[in-house]
Coordinates of C-alpha atoms in Angstrom, one line a residue:
M1 CA 82.3 -40.5 -207.5
T2 CA 79.6 -41.6 -209.3
Y3 CA 77.5 -44.8 -208.2
P4 CA 75.9 -47.9 -209.5
K5 CA 72.0 -46.6 -211.2
T6 CA 70.7 -49.6 -209.4
Q7 CA 72.1 -48.1 -205.8
L8 CA 70.8 -45.3 -206.2
H9 CA 67.5 -47.0 -207.0
H10 CA 67.2 -48.7 -203.7
S11 CA 68.6 -46.4 -201.5
L12 CA 66.4 -45.6 -198.5
P13 CA 66.7 -42.2 -196.2
L14 CA 67.9 -43.6 -194.0
L15 CA 71.5 -42.9 -193.5
L16 CA 74.8 -44.3 -191.0
I17 CA 76.0 -41.8 -188.7
C18 CA 80.0 -43.7 -187.5
D19 CA 81.5 -41.9 -183.9
N20 CA 85.1 -43.0 -182.9
L21 CA 84.9 -46.2 -184.8
R22 CA 88.6 -46.9 -185.1
D23 CA 89.1 -50.7 -185.7
P24 CA 89.6 -50.9 -189.8
G25 CA 87.7 -54.3 -189.5
N26 CA 84.6 -53.2 -187.6
L27 CA 84.5 -50.3 -190.4
G28 CA 84.6 -52.1 -193.8
T29 CA 82.5 -54.5 -192.5
I30 CA 79.7 -51.8 -191.3
L31 CA 80.4 -50.1 -194.7
R32 CA 79.3 -53.4 -196.0
S33 CA 76.5 -53.4 -194.3
A34 CA 75.4 -50.2 -195.1
A35 CA 75.9 -50.9 -198.9
G36 CA 73.7 -53.9 -198.8
A37 CA 70.6 -52.2 -197.4
G38 CA 70.4 -49.8 -199.1
C39 CA 71.7 -46.7 -197.4
S40 CA 71.7 -43.2 -198.3
K41 CA 75.0 -42.1 -197.3
V42 CA 77.9 -42.7 -194.4
L43 CA 79.1 -39.5 -191.9
L44 CA 82.4 -40.2 -190.5
T45 CA 83.1 -37.9 -187.5
K46 CA 86.9 -37.6 -186.7
G47 CA 88.4 -39.7 -184.5
C48 CA 87.0 -42.3 -187.4
V49 CA 90.1 -44.6 -188.8
D50 CA 89.8 -43.3 -192.7
A51 CA 87.7 -44.8 -194.7
W52 CA 90.3 -45.4 -197.5
E53 CA 93.2 -47.5 -195.4
P54 CA 93.6 -50.4 -196.9
K55 CA 92.4 -52.8 -194.2
V56 CA 89.1 -51.1 -194.2
L57 CA 89.3 -51.6 -197.9
R58 CA 89.3 -55.1 -197.6
A59 CA 86.8 -55.3 -195.4
G60 CA 84.5 -53.5 -197.2
M61 CA 84.6 -55.7 -200.1
G62 CA 83.8 -53.1 -202.3
A63 CA 81.8 -51.3 -200.8
H64 CA 83.0 -48.2 -200.8
F65 CA 82.0 -48.1 -204.6
Q66 CA 77.9 -48.5 -203.8
V67 CA 78.0 -46.1 -201.2
P68 CA 78.7 -42.8 -200.7
I69 CA 81.2 -42.7 -197.6
I70 CA 82.2 -38.9 -196.2
N71 CA 85.2 -38.2 -194.2
N72 CA 86.6 -36.8 -191.2
L73 CA 83.2 -34.4 -190.3
E74 CA 83.2 -31.9 -187.7
W75 CA 80.0 -32.5 -185.3
E76 CA 78.5 -29.2 -185.9
T77 CA 79.0 -29.9 -189.6
V78 CA 76.9 -33.2 -189.4
P79 CA 73.6 -32.0 -189.9
N80 CA 74.7 -30.1 -193.1
Y81 CA 74.5 -33.3 -194.0
L82 CA 71.1 -34.6 -193.0
P83 CA 68.0 -34.4 -195.3
P84 CA 65.4 -31.9 -193.8
D85 CA 63.3 -33.5 -190.7
T86 CA 66.0 -36.4 -190.1
R87 CA 65.8 -37.8 -186.8
V88 CA 69.0 -39.2 -185.4
Y89 CA 69.1 -42.4 -183.1
V90 CA 72.2 -43.9 -180.9
A91 CA 73.0 -47.4 -181.0
D92 CA 72.7 -47.9 -177.2
N93 CA 75.5 -49.7 -175.6
C94 CA 74.0 -50.4 -172.4
G95 CA 71.8 -53.1 -172.3
L96 CA 71.3 -54.1 -168.9
Y97 CA 69.9 -50.1 -167.9
A98 CA 67.9 -49.4 -171.4
Q99 CA 66.3 -52.9 -170.0
A100 CA 65.7 -51.7 -166.8
Q101 CA 64.4 -48.5 -167.9
M102 CA 61.8 -49.7 -170.6
S103 CA 60.3 -51.8 -167.7
D104 CA 59.9 -48.7 -165.4
T105 CA 62.2 -49.7 -162.6
A106 CA 65.3 -47.7 -163.2
S107 CA 66.5 -45.1 -160.8
D108 CA 70.5 -44.7 -160.7
R109 CA 71.8 -47.1 -163.0
G110 CA 71.4 -44.6 -165.8
L111 CA 74.5 -43.1 -164.7
V112 CA 76.2 -45.8 -164.7
C113 CA 75.3 -46.2 -168.5
D114 CA 76.6 -42.1 -168.8
R115 CA 79.3 -42.6 -167.6
R116 CA 80.8 -45.5 -169.8
F117 CA 80.5 -43.2 -172.9
L118 CA 81.7 -40.7 -171.2
K119 CA 84.6 -42.3 -168.8
F120 CA 87.2 -41.2 -171.4
R121 CA 86.2 -37.4 -172.5
K122 CA 87.3 -34.3 -171.1
Y123 CA 83.7 -34.0 -169.1
A124 CA 84.7 -36.6 -166.8
E125 CA 87.9 -35.1 -165.9
E126 CA 85.8 -31.8 -164.7
E127 CA 85.3 -34.3 -161.6
E128 CA 81.5 -33.4 -161.1
D129 CA 79.5 -35.5 -161.1
L130 CA 76.9 -37.3 -163.6
E131 CA 73.6 -36.2 -161.7
T132 CA 74.8 -32.8 -161.5
G133 CA 75.7 -32.5 -164.8
A134 CA 72.0 -33.8 -166.1
R135 CA 70.4 -30.9 -163.4
K136 CA 72.9 -28.3 -165.3
G137 CA 71.6 -29.5 -168.6
W138 CA 74.8 -30.9 -170.3
L139 CA 73.8 -34.2 -170.4
P140 CA 70.6 -35.3 -173.0
E141 CA 68.1 -37.6 -171.0
L142 CA 67.0 -39.7 -174.3
E143 CA 64.4 -41.6 -174.3
V144 CA 65.2 -45.4 -175.1
Q145 CA 62.8 -47.1 -177.1
S146 CA 63.5 -51.2 -179.0
Y147 CA 65.5 -51.5 -182.0
D148 CA 62.0 -53.0 -183.5
S149 CA 60.0 -50.3 -182.7
D150 CA 59.3 -48.0 -185.5
W151 CA 61.7 -45.3 -185.7
T152 CA 61.4 -45.1 -189.6
E153 CA 57.7 -42.5 -190.2
A154 CA 60.3 -39.7 -190.4
P155 CA 64.3 -39.8 -192.9
A156 CA 66.1 -41.3 -190.1
A157 CA 70.0 -41.4 -189.6
V158 CA 72.2 -44.7 -186.8
V159 CA 74.8 -43.7 -184.9
I160 CA 77.0 -46.0 -184.4
G161 CA 80.0 -45.8 -181.7
G162 CA 83.1 -47.3 -181.0
E163 CA 83.9 -50.8 -179.0
T164 CA 85.9 -48.6 -176.6
Y165 CA 85.0 -45.2 -176.0
G166 CA 81.5 -46.0 -177.2
V167 CA 79.0 -42.5 -178.8
S168 CA 80.4 -39.1 -178.3
L169 CA 78.2 -36.8 -175.6
E170 CA 77.6 -34.5 -179.4
S171 CA 75.8 -38.1 -181.2
L172 CA 73.6 -37.0 -177.9
Q173 CA 72.7 -34.2 -178.4
L174 CA 71.8 -33.8 -182.3
A175 CA 70.1 -37.3 -180.9
E176 CA 68.1 -34.9 -179.0
S177 CA 68.2 -31.9 -180.9
T178 CA 66.5 -34.1 -183.9
G179 CA 63.4 -35.9 -181.2
G180 CA 65.2 -39.7 -181.8
K181 CA 65.7 -41.4 -179.3
R182 CA 68.6 -44.4 -178.2
L183 CA 67.6 -47.8 -180.0
L184 CA 68.0 -51.0 -177.5
I185 CA 69.1 -54.3 -179.2
P186 CA 68.4 -56.5 -176.0
V187 CA 70.8 -59.1 -175.2
V188 CA 70.8 -62.2 -172.5
P189 CA 72.4 -61.7 -168.8
G190 CA 75.5 -61.9 -169.1
V191 CA 76.2 -60.7 -172.9
D192 CA 77.6 -57.0 -172.2
S193 CA 77.1 -55.9 -175.5
L194 CA 77.4 -56.9 -179.1
N195 CA 80.2 -55.9 -181.2
S196 CA 79.8 -52.9 -183.2
A197 CA 79.2 -54.8 -187.3
M198 CA 77.1 -56.6 -185.8
A199 CA 74.6 -53.7 -184.2
A200 CA 75.1 -51.7 -187.2
S201 CA 74.1 -54.6 -189.3
I202 CA 70.7 -55.3 -187.0
L203 CA 69.7 -51.8 -187.4
L204 CA 70.9 -50.7 -190.5
F205 CA 68.5 -53.9 -192.6
E206 CA 65.5 -54.3 -189.3
G207 CA 64.6 -50.0 -190.5
K208 CA 65.6 -51.5 -194.1
R209 CA 62.6 -54.0 -193.1
Q210 CA 60.5 -51.2 -191.2
L211 CA 60.8 -48.8 -194.1
R212 CA 59.5 -51.9 -196.8
L213 CA 56.2 -52.5 -194.6
R214 CA 55.6 -49.3 -194.6
A215 CA 56.1 -48.4 -199.1
E216 CA 54.3 -51.8 -198.8
H217 CA 51.4 -50.4 -196.5
L218 CA 50.9 -47.5 -198.4
S219 CA 50.6 -49.9 -201.9
R220 CA 47.9 -51.2 -200.2
D221 CA 45.8 -48.4 -199.2
R222 CA 46.2 -46.6 -202.9
S223 CA 45.1 -50.2 -204.5
Y224 CA 41.7 -49.3 -202.5
H225 CA 41.5 -46.2 -203.2

């Protein structure tokens, strides 16, 4: 498929990875935001709803013809579709824990967060508690940073998980291996988390804002010389 030259011209070193997104409306909305932000491509791992399903197409409002979409990927093949030196960041869906960790008051609350994304997975079936799992090294420990702190100094890929299953262990492992972090969007107490499409939109346009500011600074520096 060919894409509009204007879209390719405005494409940014910013990718989106969709992890277990099963709601057609959410995925279509996310694709629309990805196209609007100027993502270079969108990767969908196995377990996501088909990007070309009619409800996704309807919610995408033409986004499918504005941004390259690669469907049905196994996690081990995802790095093949990332530019060199890409850092993978995971949208953090555990606001209270992450905010506590950032303020240096977290202790065992991290395990509550990790149980949420392991809750429905094979790792939970092994009846091994998460604290032991972390010691054995299969549970990645990712630093948490605020979404509006700089995270676009290198090409960036953002992982958005589905609302039922959250992000996968594989996504955290990929983030750890590339030097990425968890990106926290703070919410007020009493609000559990944001809708996946809303979180994706906030992160992608924040990435776009950071890249624009970086380009302006570089342009200013060149003009001084």
